[in-house]
Each structure stands twice: as structure tokens, then as C-alpha cells.
CSV table of C-alpha atoms in Angstrom, one decimal:
chain,number,residue,atom,x,y,z
A,1,MET,CA,63.4,-47.2,93.0
A,2,LYS,CA,62.0,-48.8,89.8
A,3,TYR,CA,61.2,-45.4,88.1
A,4,PRO,CA,63.7,-42.8,89.4
A,5,ASN,CA,62.0,-39.9,87.4
A,6,ALA,CA,58.5,-40.7,88.7
A,7,LYS,CA,56.7,-38.1,90.8
A,8,LYS,CA,54.1,-38.8,93.5
A,9,ILE,CA,51.1,-36.4,93.0
A,10,ASP,CA,48.3,-35.9,95.4
A,11,LEU,CA,45.0,-35.8,93.4
A,12,GLU,CA,43.2,-34.1,96.3
A,13,ARG,CA,40.1,-36.3,95.8
A,14,LYS,CA,40.0,-35.6,92.1
A,15,THR,CA,39.5,-38.6,89.7
A,16,LEU,CA,42.2,-40.0,87.4
A,17,LEU,CA,41.2,-42.0,84.4
A,18,PRO,CA,42.8,-43.2,81.2
A,19,GLY,CA,43.0,-40.5,78.6
A,20,PHE,CA,39.8,-40.5,76.4
A,21,ILE,CA,40.2,-42.1,73.0
A,22,ASP,CA,37.9,-40.7,70.4
A,23,PRO,CA,36.2,-43.6,68.6
A,24,HIS,CA,34.9,-41.5,65.8
A,25,SER,CA,34.8,-37.8,64.9
A,26,HIS,CA,36.0,-35.6,62.1
A,27,PHE,CA,39.1,-33.6,63.3
A,28,GLY,CA,39.4,-31.9,59.9
A,29,MET,CA,35.7,-30.9,59.7
A,30,VAL,CA,35.8,-29.5,63.3
A,31,SER,CA,38.8,-27.4,62.2
A,32,ASN,CA,37.0,-26.3,59.0
A,33,THR,CA,33.9,-25.1,61.0
A,34,MET,CA,36.1,-22.3,62.4
A,35,GLY,CA,35.9,-20.7,58.9
A,36,GLN,CA,32.1,-21.1,58.5
A,37,VAL,CA,28.9,-19.6,59.8
A,38,ASP,CA,27.5,-21.4,62.9
A,39,LEU,CA,23.9,-22.3,62.3
A,40,ASN,CA,23.4,-24.8,65.1
A,41,PRO,CA,20.2,-24.8,67.3
A,42,GLU,CA,20.3,-24.9,71.1
A,43,PRO,CA,22.1,-26.1,73.1
A,44,VAL,CA,25.1,-25.9,70.6
A,45,GLY,CA,24.0,-22.6,69.0
A,46,THR,CA,21.2,-20.1,69.0
A,47,VAL,CA,19.3,-20.6,65.7
A,48,THR,CA,15.6,-21.1,66.1
A,49,ASP,CA,14.2,-20.4,62.6
A,50,ILE,CA,15.1,-19.7,59.0
A,51,GLU,CA,15.1,-16.0,59.7
A,52,ASP,CA,17.9,-16.6,62.2
A,53,ILE,CA,19.9,-18.5,59.6
A,54,LEU,CA,19.5,-15.6,57.1
A,55,ALA,CA,20.4,-13.0,59.7
A,56,ASN,CA,23.5,-15.0,60.7
A,57,LEU,CA,24.6,-15.3,57.0
A,58,LYS,CA,24.2,-11.6,56.3
A,59,ALA,CA,26.0,-10.6,59.5
A,60,TYR,CA,28.9,-13.0,58.7
A,61,LYS,CA,29.4,-11.5,55.3
A,62,GLU,CA,29.4,-8.0,56.7
A,63,ALA,CA,31.6,-8.8,59.7
A,64,ASN,CA,34.2,-10.6,57.6
A,65,LYS,CA,34.0,-8.1,54.6
A,66,ILE,CA,33.4,-10.9,52.1
A,67,ALA,CA,33.2,-9.6,48.6
A,68,ASP,CA,30.5,-10.5,46.1
A,69,GLY,CA,31.4,-13.6,44.2
A,70,GLU,CA,33.3,-15.3,47.1
A,71,TRP,CA,31.9,-18.5,48.6
A,72,ILE,CA,30.2,-18.5,52.0
A,73,PHE,CA,29.7,-21.7,54.0
A,74,GLY,CA,27.6,-22.5,57.0
A,75,TRP,CA,27.2,-25.6,59.2
A,76,GLY,CA,25.0,-27.2,61.7
A,77,TYR,CA,21.4,-26.2,60.7
A,78,ASP,CA,18.8,-28.8,61.7
A,79,ASP,CA,15.5,-28.7,59.9
A,80,GLY,CA,13.8,-30.7,62.7
A,81,GLU,CA,14.7,-27.9,65.2
A,82,LEU,CA,13.6,-25.0,63.0
A,83,ALA,CA,10.3,-23.4,63.8
A,84,GLU,CA,9.3,-24.0,60.1
A,85,LYS,CA,10.1,-27.7,60.4
A,86,ARG,CA,11.7,-27.6,56.9
A,87,HIS,CA,15.0,-27.1,55.1
A,88,PRO,CA,15.8,-23.6,53.9
A,89,THR,CA,15.6,-23.3,50.1
A,90,LYS,CA,17.8,-21.5,47.5
A,91,ASN,CA,15.1,-18.8,47.4
A,92,ASP,CA,15.4,-18.1,51.1
A,93,ILE,CA,19.2,-17.7,50.9
A,94,ASP,CA,19.0,-15.6,47.7
A,95,LYS,CA,17.0,-13.0,49.7
A,96,VAL,CA,20.1,-12.0,51.7
A,97,LEU,CA,23.0,-13.3,49.7
A,98,PRO,CA,22.1,-13.2,46.0
A,99,ASN,CA,25.6,-12.3,44.9
A,100,ASN,CA,27.6,-15.0,46.8
A,101,PRO,CA,27.6,-18.7,46.2
A,102,VAL,CA,26.4,-20.2,49.5
A,103,TYR,CA,26.4,-23.8,50.7
A,104,LEU,CA,24.9,-24.7,54.2
A,105,GLN,CA,25.8,-28.1,55.6
A,106,HIS,CA,23.1,-30.0,57.5
A,107,THR,CA,23.9,-31.0,61.1
A,108,SER,CA,23.9,-34.7,60.0
A,109,GLY,CA,26.7,-34.1,57.5
A,110,HIS,CA,24.7,-36.0,54.9
A,111,MET,CA,23.0,-33.2,53.0
A,112,GLY,CA,23.1,-29.5,52.5
A,113,VAL,CA,21.4,-26.5,50.9
A,114,ALA,CA,22.9,-24.4,48.1
A,115,ASN,CA,21.6,-21.0,46.8
A,116,THR,CA,21.1,-20.3,43.1
A,117,LEU,CA,24.6,-19.1,42.5
A,118,ALA,CA,26.2,-22.1,44.2
A,119,LEU,CA,23.9,-24.5,42.2
A,120,GLU,CA,25.0,-22.7,39.0
A,121,LYS,CA,28.7,-23.0,39.9
A,122,MET,CA,28.3,-26.7,40.6
A,123,LYS,CA,26.3,-27.1,37.4
A,124,VAL,CA,23.1,-28.4,39.1
A,125,SER,CA,19.9,-27.5,37.3
A,126,ALA,CA,16.5,-28.7,36.4
A,127,ASP,CA,18.1,-30.9,33.7
A,128,SER,CA,20.5,-32.6,36.3
A,129,LYS,CA,19.8,-36.3,37.0
A,130,ASN,CA,20.0,-37.7,40.5
A,131,PRO,CA,23.4,-39.4,41.0
A,132,GLU,CA,23.5,-43.0,42.2
A,133,GLY,CA,23.0,-43.0,45.9
A,134,GLY,CA,21.9,-39.4,46.0
A,135,ASN,CA,19.0,-37.0,45.5
A,136,ILE,CA,18.6,-33.5,44.2
A,137,VAL,CA,15.3,-32.4,45.8
A,138,ARG,CA,12.9,-30.5,43.5
A,139,PHE,CA,10.0,-28.1,44.2
A,140,PRO,CA,6.6,-29.8,44.0
A,141,ASN,CA,5.3,-30.5,40.5
A,142,SER,CA,8.6,-29.2,39.1
A,143,LYS,CA,12.1,-30.3,38.1
A,144,GLU,CA,13.5,-27.1,39.6
A,145,PRO,CA,16.0,-27.8,42.4
A,146,THR,CA,15.1,-26.4,45.8
A,147,GLY,CA,18.8,-26.2,46.7
A,148,LEU,CA,18.7,-29.3,49.0
A,149,VAL,CA,21.2,-32.0,47.9
A,150,GLN,CA,21.3,-35.3,49.7
A,151,GLU,CA,24.0,-37.9,50.1
A,152,THR,CA,26.1,-38.4,46.9
A,153,ALA,CA,24.4,-35.3,45.3
A,154,MET,CA,26.1,-33.1,47.9
A,155,TYR,CA,29.6,-34.5,47.3
A,156,PRO,CA,30.6,-31.9,44.7
A,157,PHE,CA,29.6,-29.1,47.1
A,158,VAL,CA,31.5,-30.6,50.0
A,159,ARG,CA,34.6,-31.3,47.9
A,160,HIS,CA,34.6,-27.7,46.7
A,161,MET,CA,34.1,-26.5,50.3
A,162,LEU,CA,37.1,-28.4,51.4
A,163,GLU,CA,39.2,-27.0,48.6
A,164,GLU,CA,38.1,-23.5,49.4
A,165,LEU,CA,38.9,-24.0,53.1
A,166,ALA,CA,42.2,-25.9,52.6
A,167,SER,CA,44.3,-22.7,52.9
A,168,LYS,CA,43.0,-22.2,56.5
A,169,GLN,CA,44.0,-25.7,57.7
A,170,ALA,CA,47.2,-24.6,59.3
A,171,LYS,CA,45.6,-21.5,60.9
A,172,PHE,CA,43.0,-23.6,62.8
A,173,PHE,CA,45.0,-26.7,63.4
A,174,ASP,CA,46.4,-26.0,66.9
A,175,THR,CA,43.1,-24.5,68.0
A,176,THR,CA,41.4,-27.7,67.0
A,177,GLN,CA,44.0,-29.9,68.8
A,178,GLN,CA,43.6,-27.8,72.0
A,179,TYR,CA,39.8,-28.2,71.7
A,180,TYR,CA,40.2,-32.0,71.8
A,181,ALA,CA,42.8,-31.9,74.6
A,182,ALA,CA,40.5,-29.6,76.7
A,183,ASN,CA,37.9,-32.3,76.5
A,184,GLY,CA,40.3,-35.0,77.9
A,185,ILE,CA,41.0,-36.6,74.6
A,186,THR,CA,44.6,-37.9,74.2
A,187,THR,CA,43.8,-39.8,70.9
A,188,ALA,CA,41.6,-38.0,68.3
A,189,GLN,CA,40.3,-39.2,65.0
A,190,ASP,CA,39.7,-37.8,61.6
A,191,GLY,CA,36.9,-40.0,60.3
A,192,MET,CA,37.4,-39.7,56.6
A,193,THR,CA,40.6,-38.1,55.2
A,194,ASP,CA,41.6,-37.5,51.6
A,195,ARG,CA,45.2,-37.8,50.5
A,196,ASN,CA,46.0,-34.1,50.5
A,197,THR,CA,44.8,-33.8,54.1
A,198,ILE,CA,46.7,-36.9,55.1
A,199,ARG,CA,49.8,-35.3,53.7
A,200,PHE,CA,49.0,-32.1,55.6
A,201,PHE,CA,48.5,-34.0,58.9
A,202,GLN,CA,51.7,-35.9,58.4
A,203,ALA,CA,53.6,-32.7,57.7
A,204,GLN,CA,52.3,-31.1,60.9
A,205,ALA,CA,53.3,-34.3,62.8
A,206,ASP,CA,56.8,-34.3,61.3
A,207,ALA,CA,57.2,-30.7,62.2
A,208,GLY,CA,56.6,-31.7,65.9
A,209,LYS,CA,53.2,-29.9,66.2
A,210,PHE,CA,51.2,-32.9,67.5
A,211,TYR,CA,50.9,-33.1,71.3
A,212,ILE,CA,48.0,-35.6,71.2
A,213,ASP,CA,47.7,-38.6,68.8
A,214,LEU,CA,45.6,-38.4,65.7
A,215,ILE,CA,44.2,-41.4,63.9
A,216,SER,CA,43.0,-40.9,60.3
A,217,LEU,CA,40.7,-43.1,58.2
A,218,ALA,CA,41.4,-42.8,54.5
A,219,GLY,CA,38.5,-42.4,52.1
A,220,TYR,CA,37.1,-45.4,50.3
A,221,SER,CA,37.1,-43.6,46.9
A,222,GLU,CA,41.0,-43.8,47.1
A,223,LEU,CA,41.2,-47.3,48.5
A,224,GLU,CA,42.7,-48.9,45.4
A,225,SER,CA,45.4,-46.2,44.9
A,226,ASN,CA,46.1,-46.1,48.7
A,227,LEU,CA,46.8,-49.8,48.8
A,228,LYS,CA,49.2,-49.5,45.9
A,229,ASP,CA,51.1,-46.6,47.5
A,230,SER,CA,54.3,-48.0,49.1
A,231,THR,CA,54.8,-44.7,51.0
A,232,LEU,CA,51.4,-45.1,52.9
A,233,HIS,CA,51.9,-47.3,55.9
A,234,PHE,CA,48.6,-48.2,57.6
A,235,LYS,CA,48.3,-48.9,61.4
A,236,THR,CA,51.8,-47.3,62.0
A,237,TYR,CA,52.3,-44.1,64.1
A,238,LYS,CA,54.8,-41.6,62.9
A,239,ASN,CA,55.3,-38.6,65.2
A,240,GLY,CA,51.8,-39.0,66.7
A,241,PHE,CA,49.9,-39.5,63.5
A,242,LYS,CA,48.8,-42.6,61.7
A,243,VAL,CA,46.4,-43.8,59.0
A,244,GLN,CA,44.5,-46.7,60.6
A,245,GLY,CA,42.3,-48.0,57.8
A,246,THR,CA,39.6,-47.0,55.4
A,247,LYS,CA,36.3,-45.4,55.9
A,248,ILE,CA,33.3,-46.4,53.7
A,249,VAL,CA,30.0,-44.4,53.7
A,250,ALA,CA,27.2,-46.9,53.1
A,251,ASP,CA,24.1,-44.9,53.8
A,252,GLY,CA,22.8,-41.6,55.2
A,253,SER,CA,21.4,-40.0,58.3
A,254,PRO,CA,18.3,-41.2,60.3
A,255,GLN,CA,17.3,-37.6,61.4
A,256,GLY,CA,17.8,-36.5,57.8
A,257,LYS,CA,15.7,-39.5,56.6
A,258,THR,CA,18.4,-40.8,54.3
A,259,ALA,CA,19.6,-43.8,56.4
A,260,TYR,CA,18.5,-47.0,54.7
A,261,PHE,CA,15.9,-49.2,56.5
A,262,THR,CA,14.1,-52.4,55.8
A,263,LYS,CA,10.8,-50.7,56.8
A,264,PRO,CA,9.7,-47.2,55.7
A,265,TYR,CA,9.9,-44.0,57.6
A,266,LYS,CA,6.6,-43.1,59.4
A,267,SER,CA,6.7,-39.4,58.4
A,268,GLU,CA,7.0,-37.4,55.2
A,269,VAL,CA,10.4,-37.7,53.5
A,270,PRO,CA,11.6,-34.8,51.2
A,271,GLY,CA,11.9,-35.9,47.6
A,272,CYS,CA,10.2,-39.2,48.2
A,273,THR,CA,6.5,-40.2,47.8
A,274,HIS,CA,6.4,-44.0,48.1
A,275,ASP,CA,8.1,-46.7,50.2
A,276,CYS,CA,10.5,-44.1,51.7
A,277,ARG,CA,13.2,-46.3,53.3
A,278,GLY,CA,16.2,-44.0,52.7
A,279,LEU,CA,19.2,-44.4,50.4
A,280,PRO,CA,22.1,-46.8,50.3
A,281,SER,CA,25.1,-44.8,49.2
A,282,LEU,CA,26.6,-47.8,47.4
A,283,THR,CA,25.1,-50.8,45.6
A,284,GLN,CA,25.7,-54.2,47.1
A,285,ASP,CA,28.1,-55.0,44.3
A,286,GLU,CA,30.1,-51.9,44.9
A,287,LEU,CA,30.3,-52.6,48.6
A,288,ASN,CA,31.3,-56.2,48.0
A,289,LYS,CA,34.2,-55.1,45.8
A,290,LEU,CA,35.5,-52.7,48.4
A,291,PHE,CA,35.4,-55.4,51.1
A,292,VAL,CA,37.3,-57.9,48.9
A,293,MET,CA,39.9,-55.3,48.0
A,294,ALA,CA,40.4,-54.3,51.7
A,295,TYR,CA,40.3,-57.8,53.2
A,296,ASP,CA,42.8,-59.1,50.6
A,297,LYS,CA,45.3,-56.5,51.8
A,298,ASP,CA,44.4,-56.7,55.6
A,299,ASN,CA,43.2,-53.1,55.5
A,300,GLN,CA,40.9,-52.4,58.4
A,301,LEU,CA,37.5,-51.1,57.4
A,302,PHE,CA,35.3,-48.6,59.2
A,303,VAL,CA,31.8,-48.6,57.6
A,304,HIS,CA,29.3,-45.9,58.2
A,305,CYS,CA,25.8,-47.3,58.4
A,306,ASN,CA,22.8,-46.2,60.4
A,307,GLY,CA,19.8,-48.1,59.1
A,308,ASP,CA,19.2,-51.9,59.5
A,309,ALA,CA,19.0,-52.4,55.7
A,310,THR,CA,22.5,-51.1,55.4
A,311,VAL,CA,23.8,-53.3,58.2
A,312,ASP,CA,22.4,-56.2,56.2
A,313,MET,CA,24.4,-55.0,53.2
A,314,VAL,CA,27.6,-54.8,55.3
A,315,LEU,CA,27.1,-58.2,56.7
A,316,GLU,CA,26.6,-59.6,53.2
A,317,ALA,CA,29.7,-57.8,51.9
A,318,HIS,CA,31.8,-59.3,54.8
A,319,ARG,CA,30.5,-62.8,54.2
A,320,ASN,CA,31.0,-62.5,50.4
A,321,ALA,CA,34.6,-61.2,50.9
A,322,CYS,CA,35.5,-64.1,53.3
A,323,ILE,CA,34.1,-66.7,50.9
A,324,GLN,CA,35.9,-65.2,47.8
A,325,LEU,CA,39.2,-64.9,49.7
A,326,ASN,CA,38.8,-68.2,51.5
A,327,GLN,CA,39.3,-66.4,54.9
A,328,PRO,CA,37.6,-67.3,58.2
A,329,LEU,CA,34.4,-65.4,58.9
A,330,ASP,CA,35.8,-64.6,62.4
A,331,LYS,CA,39.3,-63.5,61.5
A,332,ASP,CA,40.5,-60.7,63.8
A,333,ARG,CA,40.2,-57.9,61.3
A,334,ARG,CA,38.2,-55.6,63.7
A,335,THR,CA,35.9,-54.3,61.0
A,336,ILE,CA,34.1,-51.4,62.8
A,337,VAL,CA,30.4,-50.6,62.0
A,338,ILE,CA,30.3,-46.9,62.6
A,339,HIS,CA,27.0,-45.8,64.2
A,340,ALA,CA,25.2,-49.1,63.7
A,341,GLN,CA,22.4,-47.1,65.3
A,342,PHE,CA,19.5,-49.2,64.3
A,343,ALA,CA,21.1,-52.6,64.2
A,344,ARG,CA,18.7,-55.3,65.1
A,345,GLN,CA,19.3,-58.0,67.7
A,346,ASP,CA,19.9,-60.6,65.0
A,347,GLN,CA,22.5,-58.3,63.5
A,348,LEU,CA,24.3,-57.9,66.8
A,349,LEU,CA,24.6,-61.7,66.9
A,350,LYS,CA,26.1,-61.6,63.4
A,351,PHE,CA,28.7,-59.0,64.7
A,352,VAL,CA,29.7,-61.6,67.3
A,353,GLN,CA,29.9,-64.4,64.7
A,354,TYR,CA,31.9,-62.3,62.3
A,355,ASN,CA,34.1,-60.7,64.9
A,356,MET,CA,33.0,-57.2,64.0
A,357,GLU,CA,32.5,-54.4,66.5
A,358,PRO,CA,29.9,-51.6,66.6
A,359,SER,CA,30.8,-47.9,67.4
A,360,PHE,CA,27.5,-46.5,68.7
A,361,PHE,CA,26.3,-42.9,68.9
A,362,THR,CA,24.1,-42.4,72.0
A,363,ASN,CA,24.2,-38.6,71.7
A,364,HIS,CA,21.3,-39.2,69.2
A,365,ALA,CA,19.1,-40.2,72.1
A,366,TYR,CA,19.3,-36.6,73.4
A,367,PHE,CA,19.6,-34.6,70.2
A,368,TRP,CA,17.2,-36.5,68.0
A,369,GLY,CA,15.5,-39.1,70.2
A,370,ASP,CA,12.1,-37.4,69.9
A,371,VAL,CA,12.6,-37.1,66.2
A,372,HIS,CA,13.4,-40.8,65.8
A,373,VAL,CA,10.2,-41.8,67.7
A,374,GLU,CA,8.2,-39.6,65.3
A,375,ASN,CA,10.1,-40.8,62.2
A,376,LEU,CA,10.6,-44.5,63.0
A,377,GLY,CA,8.2,-45.4,65.8
A,378,LYS,CA,9.0,-46.1,69.5
A,379,GLN,CA,10.1,-49.7,69.0
A,380,ARG,CA,12.9,-48.8,66.6
A,381,ALA,CA,13.8,-45.6,68.4
A,382,ASP,CA,14.2,-47.4,71.8
A,383,PHE,CA,16.8,-49.8,70.3
A,384,LEU,CA,18.9,-46.9,69.2
A,385,SER,CA,22.6,-47.6,69.8
A,386,PRO,CA,22.0,-50.7,71.9
A,387,MET,CA,25.1,-50.7,74.0
A,388,VAL,CA,23.8,-52.9,76.8
A,389,SER,CA,22.6,-55.6,74.4
A,390,ALA,CA,25.9,-55.5,72.6
A,391,GLU,CA,28.0,-55.9,75.7
A,392,ARG,CA,25.7,-58.7,77.0
A,393,LEU,CA,26.6,-60.6,73.8
A,394,GLY,CA,30.3,-60.2,74.4
A,395,LEU,CA,30.9,-57.3,72.0
A,396,LYS,CA,33.2,-54.4,72.8
A,397,PRO,CA,31.1,-51.4,71.8
A,398,THR,CA,32.5,-47.9,71.6
A,399,ASN,CA,30.5,-44.6,71.7
A,400,HIS,CA,31.4,-41.4,69.8
A,401,SER,CA,30.4,-37.8,69.1
A,402,ASP,CA,30.8,-37.9,65.3
A,403,ALA,CA,31.7,-34.2,65.6
A,404,THR,CA,30.8,-32.0,63.9
A,405,VAL,CA,27.4,-33.7,64.1
A,406,THR,CA,27.4,-33.3,67.9
A,407,PRO,CA,30.1,-31.5,69.9
A,408,ILE,CA,33.3,-33.0,71.1
A,409,ASP,CA,32.5,-33.8,74.7
A,410,PRO,CA,33.2,-37.3,76.0
A,411,ILE,CA,31.6,-36.5,79.4
A,412,PHE,CA,28.4,-35.7,77.6
A,413,THR,CA,28.7,-39.0,75.6
A,414,ILE,CA,28.9,-40.8,79.0
A,415,TRP,CA,25.9,-38.9,80.1
A,416,THR,CA,23.8,-39.8,77.0
A,417,ALA,CA,24.8,-43.5,77.2
A,418,VAL,CA,23.8,-43.7,80.9
A,419,ASN,CA,20.6,-41.6,80.8
A,420,ARG,CA,19.3,-41.8,77.2
A,421,VAL,CA,17.2,-38.7,77.8
A,422,SER,CA,15.8,-36.7,74.9
A,423,ARG,CA,15.5,-32.9,74.6
A,424,SER,CA,11.9,-33.3,75.8
A,425,GLY,CA,12.9,-35.4,78.8
A,426,ALA,CA,11.7,-38.7,77.4
A,427,ILE,CA,13.7,-41.8,78.0
A,428,ILE,CA,14.8,-43.4,74.7
A,429,GLY,CA,15.2,-47.1,75.4
A,430,GLU,CA,15.0,-47.7,79.2
A,431,LYS,CA,16.6,-51.2,78.8
A,432,GLU,CA,19.6,-49.9,76.9
A,433,ARG,CA,20.6,-47.4,79.6
A,434,ALA,CA,24.3,-48.2,80.2
A,435,LYS,CA,26.1,-48.4,83.6
A,436,PRO,CA,28.6,-45.6,83.9
A,437,TYR,CA,31.5,-48.2,83.8
A,438,LEU,CA,30.4,-49.4,80.4
A,439,ALA,CA,30.0,-45.8,79.1
A,440,LEU,CA,33.6,-45.2,80.3
A,441,LYS,CA,35.0,-48.4,78.7
A,442,ALA,CA,33.4,-47.2,75.4
A,443,ILE,CA,35.8,-44.3,75.2
A,444,THR,CA,38.9,-45.9,76.9
A,445,SER,CA,39.6,-49.6,76.8
A,446,ASN,CA,37.0,-50.6,74.1
A,447,ALA,CA,38.2,-47.6,72.0
A,448,ALA,CA,41.8,-48.8,72.3
A,449,TYR,CA,40.8,-52.2,71.1
A,450,GLU,CA,39.0,-50.7,68.1
A,451,PHE,CA,42.3,-49.4,66.9
A,452,PHE,CA,44.5,-52.4,67.9
A,453,GLU,CA,46.0,-50.3,70.7
A,454,GLU,CA,44.8,-52.3,73.7
A,455,ASN,CA,48.4,-53.2,74.6
A,456,PHE,CA,49.5,-49.6,75.2
A,457,LYS,CA,46.4,-47.5,75.7
A,458,GLY,CA,43.0,-47.5,77.3
A,459,THR,CA,43.6,-48.7,80.9
A,460,LEU,CA,45.6,-47.7,83.9
A,461,VAL,CA,48.2,-50.5,83.8
A,462,GLU,CA,51.9,-50.4,84.3
A,463,GLY,CA,53.8,-50.4,81.0
A,464,LYS,CA,51.1,-48.6,79.1
A,465,LEU,CA,51.4,-44.9,77.9
A,466,ALA,CA,50.9,-42.3,80.6
A,467,ASP,CA,47.8,-40.9,78.8
A,468,PHE,CA,45.5,-39.6,81.6
A,469,VAL,CA,42.6,-37.3,82.2
A,470,ILE,CA,41.9,-35.7,85.6
A,471,LEU,CA,38.2,-34.9,86.4
A,472,ASP,CA,36.7,-32.9,89.3
A,473,LYS,CA,34.3,-35.8,90.1
A,474,ASN,CA,34.0,-39.5,89.6
A,475,PRO,CA,31.4,-40.5,86.9
A,476,LEU,CA,30.9,-43.8,88.8
A,477,LYS,CA,29.8,-42.1,91.9
A,478,VAL,CA,27.8,-39.0,91.0
A,479,LYS,CA,24.1,-39.1,90.3
A,480,PRO,CA,23.5,-40.2,86.7
A,481,MET,CA,21.9,-36.9,85.6
A,482,ASP,CA,24.8,-35.0,87.1
A,483,ILE,CA,27.5,-36.7,85.0
A,484,LYS,CA,27.2,-34.0,82.3
A,485,ASN,CA,28.4,-31.4,84.8
A,486,ILE,CA,31.7,-33.1,85.5
A,487,GLN,CA,34.7,-30.9,84.4
A,488,VAL,CA,37.9,-31.9,82.8
A,489,LEU,CA,40.7,-30.3,84.9
A,490,GLU,CA,43.8,-31.7,83.2
A,491,THR,CA,44.8,-33.8,80.2
A,492,ILE,CA,48.1,-35.6,80.3
A,493,LYS,CA,49.7,-37.2,77.1
A,494,GLU,CA,52.6,-39.5,77.7
A,495,GLY,CA,53.4,-37.9,81.0
A,496,LYS,CA,53.2,-34.3,79.8
A,497,THR,CA,50.3,-31.9,80.6
A,498,VAL,CA,48.7,-30.7,77.4
A,499,PHE,CA,45.7,-29.0,78.9
A,500,LYS,CA,45.1,-27.6,82.4
A,501,LYS,CA,42.1,-25.7,83.6
């Protein structure tokens, strides 16, 4: 017998697939939410209005016996799903928590709201200037901040939040890992990781605490120092953990109206009165320098961009770097355009020409499809995450959750790619509804390719790792609208069961 230790197992009509590979989420942020107030709307949470947010904050302080002066963090609020159709302000939060610094992270992850005490601690006032690539939103006819900070203006608040929650990393690490495994994921991702957290993950790995693989993307602000660090070995697993490449954030959120477009938003944009097309997080020159630095050292880039204007910037940065370094435009670097949600058809053709790959986000069709129609118009909304067009051109698109933005749930990701149904039941882009097989490839074989792992992950082929997921039904055979009801029964990593229902 070729494999003497092999066992024959009767699946009893269940479905065996390659273990799901997470193309893009934020493992560390998912873990951090376990120490924050859940402010998500349905179907993730229960918040319907600002009063619900305030009640949840007050209840959290009381239940956890948080003393005055201590920070309180919340996550997942969505102004578009609140009855008031607006962001909470510092004045709202001050009503219930005047004596605690409070920061609430928007569901997009690209903005948040701070109360008066938190603004004071982060030294944000009426005299503060907007940082490059960011916006401190003010009350009408005033310089007084409302508490809403967008894009780079939120960075100090997020940085402080991560510092405050760092002590809880170990406490929530295994719970987070089990959450991923329970959803059939055998390879997870942390979509932007600072050096301290990289050290933490590697320490966990070296202590033998990983039972699924974790891929980390280092932050672009540390790119130069990371490339000079001889102890940091990119693209190389050590005990189930590796740092694959570098994540660049180039613009914002379409539902938060900070994604950068060539044409303006069709609805009112907070903090903007004219030609409201969103915000690039970096200038073209800054982006160009990062691409040159990374390409010169063969460092794989993963670039967050949602709006088509930002995709133009990324394509230009790629072209410029190749010219400066005298490298072929189509070298096999596998630069990944994260989200690429509103990439135009001509930009997809450039991805082919430049050998770049998109990682799409079809969950937006469900969670914010109706909002995108209102904010961007039907034509742009319908071409959201164009998986079908991308594959037709020969690209290998992946599809992700971007958790914490939407929940870790690869089955739901398949469902949104296939159906593209919004909360209201509208179809967001009939022509871009994917076949279930393409939706599966986006979280298996295509995802393996994204990370240069196609030789040992992503398909059921002899010689590859025994990374499997067992489902109660076959996504290729059930009715499209029933896909989201499929259950993960077991997750197997390199032949060992790491989750069983």
C-alpha cells in the first residue's frame, strides 16, 4: 500500500472540499473585538438607532465594572443602518459616558467617533488641522469637531486602541483561531500587522499554539525598516505562521464615502460640500515610492483600494516602479489589489497586462448594495466586485470577508458571489452573478495562488497538504439561495481534525 497510515472514511453523502483559504481578513482585529462593545446592526448584531448604541455602551461599562477614566471601545456601528441615518457625535456619547474616553469604530474600519474626553486625550480640537489623507469632521458653520474622524485622522485613535487591547491578545488568541477553524478555514490572514503583533504571532507559533496557518501582511509604514531587518523572512512559514508581504492602504470605504472615485458621490458626504469624490490615503508620489521600494526587494504588495480613481493610482505606481527598476510590467510578482470593488473594465484589462490580481468583496452586495446604488448610481453599483468579468479575462479573482467589516463566513461569501442579493432583495449586478464553482475557487485554488501556495494548497490533489473542510451539503448542487444554509461539519488541517460539529 502506497500510504500505510492512510484511513478510508465514508463521508456518508457529505461534501469534502479543500480547506478554505482566507484571502483577506484581520485576525488581530477579530480578536480585539472580543474586548469591545458590539454595535453591529442586524443580521450581525441588534443595534437599530443611536439610542441602542448609547444603551449598549452604558450597559458594557456597568457589566464590566469599568472605572471612570478608563478607555471604552466599540465596533461595528453603521450610520447607513441607523434610524437617524447619521453618525453619532461626541455629544451623544457624552450623555452616557462623560467620564470615560470612548472611541467607536465604524463597520468599514475607515473612520470612527470619539467622545469629548477621547478627543482631548488624542489632542484633537477646533484648532487641529486635517492630516494628509484624512478628515476631522466639524459641526456646521463651526471648527468644533463632531467626534467623527475619517481615514488618516483616525489612525491615532486606532493605534491607541491597539495599545490598550494588546494585553488581551493572548487571552483571545485561541478563541479567535477556533472561530476561523469553525468556519472551515485552514489558512487565515491578518490583513495589516505591526511589528509588535508579528512578534506576538510568531511567539504563539513557536510555542506550538497554531493548529491552522496564519498569513500576516506587514504594514506599509514599516516597509523600509522591515526590508532592512535580516530576522524578518517574508514568504516563509515557521511553525504555521509567515509574513507574506506588505499591505498598503490607498483609499477609504465606499459605504463610508471615503473611497476615492473619478466621479463624485451622488449623495451628501459628511465634511464635504463640493466635488465629493472621496480621499486617497496617499499621494501619487508616496505610493510610487512604496512600490519602487517593495519591487526592488521582491516584496509582495497587497494594496487596499476601493474607488476607481485609486485603482488608477495603483496602476500608475506599478508602471512607474517597473520603468524605474527596468523590470517587466508582467513579472510574476502577484501584486494583489484588495477589494478593487469599483474597478472599471479597462482597469481589469490592465490587471491582465500587469499580471496583477484582484481580491474582491461581494459581501458588499448584500450588506451595502442598496447604499451603493443610492451613493454611486446603479451603473457603478452593478459592477461591484466584478468576478465574472475578471475570470472571463483570465484573472484568478479571490473573494473575502474583510472581517471585522463583515463576519468570517466563507459559505456566506460563496452565497453573496452567486446571488448578489442586497438587504432589500435587489440584485446588484445580474451579469456579475458567479457560478458556485467560481465562488469556491475564489476561496480555495485562486486564494492559494494569491499567496504563492498553489503547489501545496487549494485543490484536492495527491501530494498537497491534507487541508480539508467537510460540509453537510454540496454548494454546486443546492439551490443558489440555499447556499448560505450549508453547515461546516468538520475542518481538517494537515490530516488532523481541528474543528468538529
